[in-house]
Coordinates of C-alpha atoms in Angstrom, one line a residue:
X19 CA 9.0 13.9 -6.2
X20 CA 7.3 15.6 -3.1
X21 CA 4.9 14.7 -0.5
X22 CA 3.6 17.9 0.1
X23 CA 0.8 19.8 -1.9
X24 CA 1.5 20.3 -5.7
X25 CA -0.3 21.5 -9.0
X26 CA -0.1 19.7 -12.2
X27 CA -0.8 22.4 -14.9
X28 CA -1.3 22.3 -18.4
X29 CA -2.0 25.1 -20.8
X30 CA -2.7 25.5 -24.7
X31 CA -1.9 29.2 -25.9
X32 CA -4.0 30.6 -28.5
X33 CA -1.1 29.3 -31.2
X34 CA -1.8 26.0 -30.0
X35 CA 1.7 25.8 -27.6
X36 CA 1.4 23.4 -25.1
X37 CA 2.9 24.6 -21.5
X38 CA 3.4 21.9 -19.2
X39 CA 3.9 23.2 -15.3
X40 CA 4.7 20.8 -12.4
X41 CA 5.8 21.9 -8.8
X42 CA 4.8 23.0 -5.4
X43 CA 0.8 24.8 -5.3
X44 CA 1.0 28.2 -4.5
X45 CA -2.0 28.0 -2.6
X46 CA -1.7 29.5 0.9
X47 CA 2.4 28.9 -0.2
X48 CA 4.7 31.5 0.4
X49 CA 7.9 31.3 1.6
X50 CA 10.3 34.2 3.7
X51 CA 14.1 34.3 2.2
X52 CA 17.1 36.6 3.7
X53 CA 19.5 37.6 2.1
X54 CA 22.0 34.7 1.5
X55 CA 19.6 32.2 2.0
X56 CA 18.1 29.8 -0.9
X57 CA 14.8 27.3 -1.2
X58 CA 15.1 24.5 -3.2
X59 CA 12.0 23.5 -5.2
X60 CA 10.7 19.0 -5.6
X61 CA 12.1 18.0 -8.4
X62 CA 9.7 16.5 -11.0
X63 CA 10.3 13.1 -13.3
X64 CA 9.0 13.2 -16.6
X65 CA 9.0 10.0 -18.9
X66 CA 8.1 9.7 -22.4
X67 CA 7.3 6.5 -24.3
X68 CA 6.0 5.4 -27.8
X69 CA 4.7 2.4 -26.7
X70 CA 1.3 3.8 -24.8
X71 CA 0.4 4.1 -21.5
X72 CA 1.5 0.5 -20.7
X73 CA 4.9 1.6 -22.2
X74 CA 4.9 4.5 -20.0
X75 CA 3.8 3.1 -16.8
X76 CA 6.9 1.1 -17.0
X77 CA 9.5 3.0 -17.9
X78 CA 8.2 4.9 -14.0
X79 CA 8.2 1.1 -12.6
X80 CA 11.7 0.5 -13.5
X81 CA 13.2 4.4 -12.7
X82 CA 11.4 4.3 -9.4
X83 CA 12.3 0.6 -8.4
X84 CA 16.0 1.1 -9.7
X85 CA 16.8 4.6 -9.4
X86 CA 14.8 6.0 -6.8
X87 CA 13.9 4.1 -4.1
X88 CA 16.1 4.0 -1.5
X89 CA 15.8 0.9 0.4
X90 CA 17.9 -2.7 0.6
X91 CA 14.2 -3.9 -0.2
X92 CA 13.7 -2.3 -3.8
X93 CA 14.2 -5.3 -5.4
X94 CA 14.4 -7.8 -2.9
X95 CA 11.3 -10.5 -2.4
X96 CA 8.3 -8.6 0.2
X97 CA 7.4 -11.5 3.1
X98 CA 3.9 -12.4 3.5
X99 CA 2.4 -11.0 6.3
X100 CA -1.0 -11.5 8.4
X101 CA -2.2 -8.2 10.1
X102 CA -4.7 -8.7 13.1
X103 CA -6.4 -5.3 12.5
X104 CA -9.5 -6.7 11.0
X105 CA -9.6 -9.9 13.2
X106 CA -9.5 -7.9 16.6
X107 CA -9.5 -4.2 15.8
X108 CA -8.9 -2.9 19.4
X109 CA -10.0 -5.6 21.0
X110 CA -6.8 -7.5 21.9
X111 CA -4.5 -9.1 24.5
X112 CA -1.3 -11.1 24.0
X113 CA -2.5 -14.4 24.3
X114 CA -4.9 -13.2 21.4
X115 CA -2.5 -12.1 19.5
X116 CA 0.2 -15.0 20.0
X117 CA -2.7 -17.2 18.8
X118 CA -3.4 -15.8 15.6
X119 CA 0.5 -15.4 14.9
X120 CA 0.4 -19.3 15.4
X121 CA -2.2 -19.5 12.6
X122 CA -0.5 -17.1 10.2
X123 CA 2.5 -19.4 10.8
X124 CA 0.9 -22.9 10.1
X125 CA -0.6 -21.5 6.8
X126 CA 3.1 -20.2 5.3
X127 CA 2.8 -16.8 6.2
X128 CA 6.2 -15.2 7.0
X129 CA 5.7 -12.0 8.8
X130 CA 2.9 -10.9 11.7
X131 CA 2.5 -7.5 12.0
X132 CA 0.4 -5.7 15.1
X133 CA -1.9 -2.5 14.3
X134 CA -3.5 -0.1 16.1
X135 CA -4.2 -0.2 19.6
X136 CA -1.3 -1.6 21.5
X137 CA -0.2 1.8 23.1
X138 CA -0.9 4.0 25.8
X139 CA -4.9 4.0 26.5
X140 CA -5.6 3.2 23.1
X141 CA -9.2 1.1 23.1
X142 CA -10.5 3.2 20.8
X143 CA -9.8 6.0 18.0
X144 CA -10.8 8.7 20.6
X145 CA -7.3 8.3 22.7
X146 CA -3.9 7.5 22.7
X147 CA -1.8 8.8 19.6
X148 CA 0.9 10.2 20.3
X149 CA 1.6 8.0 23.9
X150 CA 4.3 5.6 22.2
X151 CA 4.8 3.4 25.0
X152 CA 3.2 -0.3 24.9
X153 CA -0.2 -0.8 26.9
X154 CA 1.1 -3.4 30.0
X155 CA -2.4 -4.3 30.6
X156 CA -2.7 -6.1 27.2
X157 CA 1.1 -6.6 26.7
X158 CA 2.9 -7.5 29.9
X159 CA 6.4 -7.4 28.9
X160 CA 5.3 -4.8 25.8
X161 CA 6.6 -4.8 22.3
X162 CA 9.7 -6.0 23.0
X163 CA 8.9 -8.8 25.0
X164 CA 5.5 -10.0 22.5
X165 CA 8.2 -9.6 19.6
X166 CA 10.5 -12.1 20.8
X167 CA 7.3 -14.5 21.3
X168 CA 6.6 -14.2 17.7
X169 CA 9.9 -14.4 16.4
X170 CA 10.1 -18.2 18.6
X171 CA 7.0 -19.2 16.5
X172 CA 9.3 -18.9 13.8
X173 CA 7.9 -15.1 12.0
X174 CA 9.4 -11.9 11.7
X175 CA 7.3 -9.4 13.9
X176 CA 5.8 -5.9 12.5
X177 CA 4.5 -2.9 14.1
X178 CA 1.8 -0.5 13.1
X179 CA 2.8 3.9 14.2
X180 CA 1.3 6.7 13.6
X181 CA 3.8 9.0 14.8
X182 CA 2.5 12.2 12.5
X183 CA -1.0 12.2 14.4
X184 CA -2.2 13.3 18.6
X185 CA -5.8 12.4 20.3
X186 CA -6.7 15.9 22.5
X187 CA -7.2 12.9 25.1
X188 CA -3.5 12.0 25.2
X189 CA -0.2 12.5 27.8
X190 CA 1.4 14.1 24.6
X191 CA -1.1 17.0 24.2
X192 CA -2.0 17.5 27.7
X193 CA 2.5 17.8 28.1
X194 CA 2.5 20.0 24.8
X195 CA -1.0 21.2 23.6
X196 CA 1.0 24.4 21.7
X197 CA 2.2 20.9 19.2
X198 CA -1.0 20.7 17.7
X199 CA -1.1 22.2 14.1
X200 CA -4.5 24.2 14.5
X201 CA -5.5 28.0 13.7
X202 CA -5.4 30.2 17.4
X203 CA -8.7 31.3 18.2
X204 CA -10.4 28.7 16.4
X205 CA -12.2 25.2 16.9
X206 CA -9.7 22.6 15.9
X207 CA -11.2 20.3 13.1
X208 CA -10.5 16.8 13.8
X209 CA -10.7 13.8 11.5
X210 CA -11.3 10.6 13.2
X211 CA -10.9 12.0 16.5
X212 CA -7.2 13.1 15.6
X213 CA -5.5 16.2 15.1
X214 CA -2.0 16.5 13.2
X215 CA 1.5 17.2 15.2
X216 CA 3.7 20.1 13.9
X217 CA 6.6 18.9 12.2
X218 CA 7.7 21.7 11.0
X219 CA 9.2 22.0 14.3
X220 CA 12.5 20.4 15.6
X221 CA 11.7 19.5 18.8
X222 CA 8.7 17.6 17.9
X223 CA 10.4 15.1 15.0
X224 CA 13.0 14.6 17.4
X225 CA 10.3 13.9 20.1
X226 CA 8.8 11.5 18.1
X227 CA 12.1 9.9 17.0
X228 CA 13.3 9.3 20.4
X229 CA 10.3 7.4 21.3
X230 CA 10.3 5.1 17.9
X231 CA 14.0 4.4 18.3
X232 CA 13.5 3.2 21.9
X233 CA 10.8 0.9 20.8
X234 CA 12.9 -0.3 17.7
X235 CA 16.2 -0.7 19.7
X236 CA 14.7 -3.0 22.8
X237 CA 12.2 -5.0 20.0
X238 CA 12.9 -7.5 17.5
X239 CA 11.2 -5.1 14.8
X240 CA 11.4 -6.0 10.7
X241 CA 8.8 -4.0 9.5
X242 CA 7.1 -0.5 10.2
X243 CA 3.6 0.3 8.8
X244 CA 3.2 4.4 9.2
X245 CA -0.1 5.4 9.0
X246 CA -2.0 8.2 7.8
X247 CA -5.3 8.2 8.7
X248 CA -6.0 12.2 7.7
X249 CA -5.4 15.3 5.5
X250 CA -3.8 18.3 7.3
X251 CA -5.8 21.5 7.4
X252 CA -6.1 24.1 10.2
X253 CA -2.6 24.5 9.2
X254 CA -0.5 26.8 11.0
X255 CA 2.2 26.7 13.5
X256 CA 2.6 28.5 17.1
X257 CA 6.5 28.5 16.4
X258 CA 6.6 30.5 13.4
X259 CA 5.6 34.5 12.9
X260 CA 3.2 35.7 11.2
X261 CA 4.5 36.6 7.9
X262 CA 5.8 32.8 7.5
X263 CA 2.7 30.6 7.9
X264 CA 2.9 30.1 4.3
X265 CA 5.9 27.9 4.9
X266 CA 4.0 25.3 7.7
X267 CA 3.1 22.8 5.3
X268 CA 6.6 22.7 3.0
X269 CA 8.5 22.9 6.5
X270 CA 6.2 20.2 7.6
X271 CA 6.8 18.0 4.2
X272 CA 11.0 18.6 5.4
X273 CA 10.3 17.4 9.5
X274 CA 8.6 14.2 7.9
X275 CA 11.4 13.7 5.4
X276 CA 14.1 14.4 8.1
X277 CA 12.4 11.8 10.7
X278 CA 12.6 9.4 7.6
X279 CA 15.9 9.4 7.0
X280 CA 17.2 9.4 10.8
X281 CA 15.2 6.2 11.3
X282 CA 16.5 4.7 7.6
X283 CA 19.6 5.4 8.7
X284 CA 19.6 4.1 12.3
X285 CA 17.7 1.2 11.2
X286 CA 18.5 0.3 8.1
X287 CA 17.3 -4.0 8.3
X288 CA 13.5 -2.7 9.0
X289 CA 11.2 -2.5 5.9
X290 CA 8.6 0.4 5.9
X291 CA 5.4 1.1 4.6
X292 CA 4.0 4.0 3.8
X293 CA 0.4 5.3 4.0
X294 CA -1.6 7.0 1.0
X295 CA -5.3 5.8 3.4
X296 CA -6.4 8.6 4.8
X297 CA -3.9 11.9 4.2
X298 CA -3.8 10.4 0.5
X299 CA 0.1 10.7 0.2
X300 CA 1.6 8.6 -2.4
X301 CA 4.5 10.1 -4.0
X302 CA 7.7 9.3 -5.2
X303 CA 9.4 11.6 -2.1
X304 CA 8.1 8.9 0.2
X305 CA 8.8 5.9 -2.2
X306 CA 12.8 6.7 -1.5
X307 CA 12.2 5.7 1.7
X308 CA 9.6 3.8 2.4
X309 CA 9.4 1.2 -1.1
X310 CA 5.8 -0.2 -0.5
X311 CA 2.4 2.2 0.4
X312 CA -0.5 1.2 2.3
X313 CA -3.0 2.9 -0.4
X314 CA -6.6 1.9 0.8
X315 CA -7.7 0.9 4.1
X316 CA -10.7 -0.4 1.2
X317 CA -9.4 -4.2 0.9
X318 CA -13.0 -5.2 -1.1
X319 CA -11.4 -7.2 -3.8
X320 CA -14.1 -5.5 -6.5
X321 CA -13.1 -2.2 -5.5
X322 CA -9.5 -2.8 -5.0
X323 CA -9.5 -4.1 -9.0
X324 CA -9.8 0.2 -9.8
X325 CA -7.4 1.2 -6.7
X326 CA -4.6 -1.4 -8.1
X327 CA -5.3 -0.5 -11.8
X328 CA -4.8 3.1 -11.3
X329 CA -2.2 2.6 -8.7
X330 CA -0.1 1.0 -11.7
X331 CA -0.4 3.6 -13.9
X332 CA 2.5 5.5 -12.5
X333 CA 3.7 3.2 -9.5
X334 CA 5.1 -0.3 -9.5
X335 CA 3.2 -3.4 -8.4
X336 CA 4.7 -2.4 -4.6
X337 CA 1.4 -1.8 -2.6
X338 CA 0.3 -3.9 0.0
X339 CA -2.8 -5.7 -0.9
X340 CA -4.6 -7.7 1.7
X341 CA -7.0 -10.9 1.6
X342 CA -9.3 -9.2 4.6
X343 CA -12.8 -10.9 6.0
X344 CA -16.3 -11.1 4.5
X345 CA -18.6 -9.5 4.4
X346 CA -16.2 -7.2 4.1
X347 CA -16.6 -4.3 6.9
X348 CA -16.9 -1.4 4.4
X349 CA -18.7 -2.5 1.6
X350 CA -20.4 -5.7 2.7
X351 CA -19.7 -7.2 -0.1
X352 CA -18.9 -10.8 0.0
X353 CA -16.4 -12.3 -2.6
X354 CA -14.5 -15.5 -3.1
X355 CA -11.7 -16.5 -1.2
X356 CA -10.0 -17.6 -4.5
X357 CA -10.6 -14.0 -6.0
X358 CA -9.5 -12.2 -2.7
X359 CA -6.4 -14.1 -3.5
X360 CA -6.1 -13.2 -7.0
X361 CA -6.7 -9.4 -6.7
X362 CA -3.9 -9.6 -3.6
X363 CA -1.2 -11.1 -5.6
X364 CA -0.6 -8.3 -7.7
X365 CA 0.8 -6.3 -5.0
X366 CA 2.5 -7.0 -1.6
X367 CA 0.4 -9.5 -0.9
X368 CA -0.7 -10.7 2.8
X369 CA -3.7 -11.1 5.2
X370 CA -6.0 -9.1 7.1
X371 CA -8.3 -11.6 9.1
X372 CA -8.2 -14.4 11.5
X373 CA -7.8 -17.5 10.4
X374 CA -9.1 -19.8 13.0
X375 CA -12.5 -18.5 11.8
X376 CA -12.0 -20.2 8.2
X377 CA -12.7 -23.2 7.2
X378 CA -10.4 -26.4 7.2
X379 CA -11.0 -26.4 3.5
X380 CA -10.7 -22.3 3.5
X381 CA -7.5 -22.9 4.9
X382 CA -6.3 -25.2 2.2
X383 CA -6.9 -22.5 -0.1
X384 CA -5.0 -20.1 1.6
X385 CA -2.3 -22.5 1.8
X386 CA -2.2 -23.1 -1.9
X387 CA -2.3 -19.0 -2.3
X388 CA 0.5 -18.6 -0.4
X389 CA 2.5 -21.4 -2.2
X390 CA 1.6 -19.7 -5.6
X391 CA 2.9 -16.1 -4.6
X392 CA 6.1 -17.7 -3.3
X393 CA 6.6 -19.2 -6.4
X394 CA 5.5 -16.1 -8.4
X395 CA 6.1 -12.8 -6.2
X396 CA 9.4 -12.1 -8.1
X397 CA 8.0 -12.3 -11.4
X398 CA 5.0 -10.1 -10.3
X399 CA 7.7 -7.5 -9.0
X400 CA 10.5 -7.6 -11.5
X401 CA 8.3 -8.4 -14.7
X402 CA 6.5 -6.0 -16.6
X403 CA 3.4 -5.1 -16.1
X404 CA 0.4 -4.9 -18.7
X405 CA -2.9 -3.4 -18.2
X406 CA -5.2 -5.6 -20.9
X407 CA -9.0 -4.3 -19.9
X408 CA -9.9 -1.4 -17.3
X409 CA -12.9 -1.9 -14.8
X410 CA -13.9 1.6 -15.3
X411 CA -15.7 0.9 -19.1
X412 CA -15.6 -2.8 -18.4
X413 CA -17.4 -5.4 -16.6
X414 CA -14.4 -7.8 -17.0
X415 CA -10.6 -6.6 -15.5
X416 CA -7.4 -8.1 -17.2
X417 CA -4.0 -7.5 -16.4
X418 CA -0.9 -9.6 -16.9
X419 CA 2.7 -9.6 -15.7
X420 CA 5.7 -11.0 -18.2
X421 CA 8.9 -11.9 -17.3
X422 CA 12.4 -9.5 -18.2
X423 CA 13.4 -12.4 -20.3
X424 CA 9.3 -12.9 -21.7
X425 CA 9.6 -16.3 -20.8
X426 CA 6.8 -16.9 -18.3
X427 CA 3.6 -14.4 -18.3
X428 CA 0.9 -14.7 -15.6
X429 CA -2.4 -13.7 -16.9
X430 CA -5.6 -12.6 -14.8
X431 CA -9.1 -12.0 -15.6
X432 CA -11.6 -11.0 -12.7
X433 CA -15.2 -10.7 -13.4
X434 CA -17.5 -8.2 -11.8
X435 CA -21.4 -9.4 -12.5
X436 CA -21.9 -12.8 -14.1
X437 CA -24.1 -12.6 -17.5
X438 CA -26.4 -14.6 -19.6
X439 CA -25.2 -15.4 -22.8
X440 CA -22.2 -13.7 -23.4
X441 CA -20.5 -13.1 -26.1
X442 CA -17.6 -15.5 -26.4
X443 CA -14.3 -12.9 -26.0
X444 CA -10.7 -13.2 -26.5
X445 CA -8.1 -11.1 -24.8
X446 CA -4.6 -10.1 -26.8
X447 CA -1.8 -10.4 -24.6
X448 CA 1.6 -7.9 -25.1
X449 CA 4.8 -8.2 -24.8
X450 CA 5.6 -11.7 -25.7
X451 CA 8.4 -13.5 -28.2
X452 CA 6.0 -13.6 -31.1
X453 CA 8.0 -16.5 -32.4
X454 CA 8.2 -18.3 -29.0
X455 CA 5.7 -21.2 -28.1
X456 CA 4.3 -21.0 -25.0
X457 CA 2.4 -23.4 -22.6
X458 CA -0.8 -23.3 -20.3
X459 CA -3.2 -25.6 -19.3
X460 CA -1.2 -28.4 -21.5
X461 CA -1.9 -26.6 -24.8
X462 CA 0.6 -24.9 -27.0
X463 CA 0.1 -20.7 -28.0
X464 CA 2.9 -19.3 -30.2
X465 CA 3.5 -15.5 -29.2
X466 CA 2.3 -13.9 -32.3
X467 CA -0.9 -15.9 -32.0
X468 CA -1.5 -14.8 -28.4
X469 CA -0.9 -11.0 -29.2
X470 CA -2.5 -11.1 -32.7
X471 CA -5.3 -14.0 -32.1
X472 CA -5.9 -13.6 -29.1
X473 CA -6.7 -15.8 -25.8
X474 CA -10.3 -17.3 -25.3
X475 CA -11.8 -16.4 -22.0
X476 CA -15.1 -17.4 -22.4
X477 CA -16.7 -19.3 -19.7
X478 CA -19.8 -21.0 -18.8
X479 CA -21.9 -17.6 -19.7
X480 CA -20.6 -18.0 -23.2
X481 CA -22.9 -21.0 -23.8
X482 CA -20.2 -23.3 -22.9
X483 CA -21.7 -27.3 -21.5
X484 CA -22.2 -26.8 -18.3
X485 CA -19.8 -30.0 -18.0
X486 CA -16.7 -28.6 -18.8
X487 CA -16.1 -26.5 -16.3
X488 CA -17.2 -24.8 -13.0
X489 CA -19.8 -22.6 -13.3
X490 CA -19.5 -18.8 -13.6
X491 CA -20.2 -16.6 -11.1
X492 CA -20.7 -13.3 -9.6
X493 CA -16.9 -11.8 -8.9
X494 CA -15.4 -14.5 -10.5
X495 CA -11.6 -14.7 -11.5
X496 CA -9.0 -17.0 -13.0
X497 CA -5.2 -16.9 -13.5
X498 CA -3.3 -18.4 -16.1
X499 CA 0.5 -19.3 -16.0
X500 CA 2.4 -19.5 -19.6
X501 CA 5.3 -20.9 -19.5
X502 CA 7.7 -20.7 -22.7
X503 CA 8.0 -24.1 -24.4
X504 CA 12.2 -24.6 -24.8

């Protein structure tokens, strides 16, 4: 339960005595104690189960969602939000933004959050972090004044930070350039054209929090997403001697923690997000806080199938999981709308493009994704979770979600490159009643034949007609809804 940098060790002895080590790495980790003073070490949680790795991934989905996250939002239903960053990336005024908010709003989306670019001389990832005061030349009456706007049209209104990270060409570092984790002497390795602030120090977190609390006091804020676009490294600190540079990175870990909890505290209505994209932190010492992660800034449906897969191993069904543009601006990949949808649900599901550039019928389908994760997003995030077939020795992906009471099951099956024919192929579900009947489709499965049978998910590349139903395809997907039969 740490953010910071730890080792996972196992070791066999020669007597075949299995050692199991978890905690902070002691590389370049040392720490300076004097007498009467103590350290206290992460904590670890260890889970067993005898019901597999699907068994096991839950029992951390229900201690983390009931026991260790810290939020009002644990458990409560995650709004649907549209985030502008790849419909205008930097390229934004208000009137801009106001106008896709009014899209986002006509489709059923509940939330409009703002990313990067709306501070200080931000036009581009060269300038601007760590100048946290709104841009007047794209937002006249700044954040507070465009939050109000959106809030009229009827949406909460989210902001985009990141608050750990300086541009060189910024008011902050020119004011404080001694703020800057970086090694004396040496060139200063950037990543993305941005260094990393020292919070190991006080004066810096409290810097930052004076500047985020202003914002959040005047605005009309609901959500925060904190970004983290890079790793640390150079690291060492101009406050600290010598002999304690091996404490920069836990005393860092504790600054980040303690800005946490001040804004938590102060603001305890806002939902955050944390960031795994770029500094690849996702822990559970961020989860107290902050219950949903940002892990990928890689929204390609195909490859998100293996980031959401291995996310669930160990985390629940709480990261946010966009339906973004295509050709999609990393992989250029272009995938169905319908399976964009499909691969978003399971997760916090929203939007990532702008919507005047669909299609009137692309728009009806966005509508009716949005109606189905109303109906369905507290299944997905109270339900248990079941990894059926892995896209990493598969060219199919199936996963399903099954109610606490195994009453309802959602079932989905994405398909990475379309075959000739096919063998036809089943899929046994888990977790059912196996003396329960359950319906889909308007035909009747009992449990035990589900689990023990199996469900057919052959398609046209089976050698089906071609009559009966749509043709297969290329990153195709379906989702089935059981419903117990009382």
């Amino acid at each position: 339960v740490y953010s910071g940098n730890f080792l996972s060790q196992v070791e066999v002895s020669t007597f075949d005595m299995t050692r199991v080590m978890l905690g902070i790495n002691p590389q370049n980790f040392s720490y300076c104690l004097s007498e009467g003073e103590s350290f206290q070490s992460p904590e670890v949680v260890m889970a067993y189960s005898e019901d597999g790795l699907n068994g096991l991934s839950q029992v951390y989905h229900r201690f983390f969602k009931n026991r260790l996250m810290h939020s009002k939002y644990k458990n409560q239903e995650r709004p649907i939000l549209l985030n502008n960053w790849e419909a205008t990336f930097f390229d934004f005024n208000e009137e801009k933004i106001l106008h896709i908010a009014k899209k986002a709003k006509e489709v059923g989306a509940e939330l409009f959050v703002l990313d990067d670019g709306w501070f200080g001389k931000r036009n581009d990832d060269y300038r601007g972090l760590g100048d946290w005061d709104a841009n007047l030349e794209k937002l006249p009456q700044g954040i507070a004044g465009l939050s109000k706007k959106v809030e009229a049209l009827g949406l909460k209104f989210g902001l985009w930070f990141e608050v750990e990270m300086v541009n060189m060409d910024s008011d902050l570092y020119r004011t404080h350039p001694d703020w800057m984790i970086a090694t004396p002497g040496r060139f200063p390795s950037h990543a993305r054209h941005q260094h990393v602030l020292d919070y190991s120090r006080k004066e810096v977190v409290d810097y930052i929090y004076g500047k985020m609390a202003k914002i959040l006091r005047e605005s009309s804020i609901s959500y925060i997403k904190w970004d983290m676009n890079r790793p640390l490294t150079d690291v060492f600190s101009k406050s600290l001697a010598p002999d304690q540079q091996g404490e920069v990175f836990h005393r860092y870990v504790l600054g980040l923690y303690h800005l946490y909890d001040r804004l938590t505290t102060a603001f305890p209505s806002i939902l955050f997000e944390s960031c795994a994209s770029g500094g690849g932190r996702f822990d559970p010492g961020l989860l107290y806080y902050a219950p949903q992660t940002w892990t990928s800034d890689d929204t390609d449906a195909v490859e998100r199938l293996k980031i959401q897969y291995g996310t669930s191993l160990v985390y629940p069904l709480s990261m946010g999981a966009h339906v973004s543009i295509v050709p999609n601006h990393q992989t250029n990949r272009i995938t169905p709308l319908t399976t964009r949808g499909n691969v978003a649900y399971f997760g916090v599901f929203g939007y990532e493009l702008d919507l005047a550039e669909l299609t009137q019928a692309e728009k009806e389908i966005v509508k009716e994704q949005i109606g189905f994760y109303k109906k369905e997003r507290s299944l997905i995030h109270q339900g248990n979770f079941y990894r059926l077939r892995s896209p990493f020795d598969s060219n199919q992906v199936v996963w399903s979600v099954v109610s606490q009471n195994r009453s309802r099951v959602i079932l989905a099956q994405y398909k990475l490159l379309n075959e000739v024919n096919r063998a036809y192929d089943r899929v046994y579900l888990q977790g059912l009643k196996a003396d329960a009947l359950y319906e889909v489709d308007g035909k009747q499965y009992s449990g035990a034949e589900l689990m023990l049978a199996g469900f057919s998910l052959s398609d046209t590349s089976c050698g089906q007609p071609l009559d009966q139903e749509k043709l297969s395809c290329d990153f195709d997907s379906h989702i089935w809804v059981f419903e117990e039969v009382k």
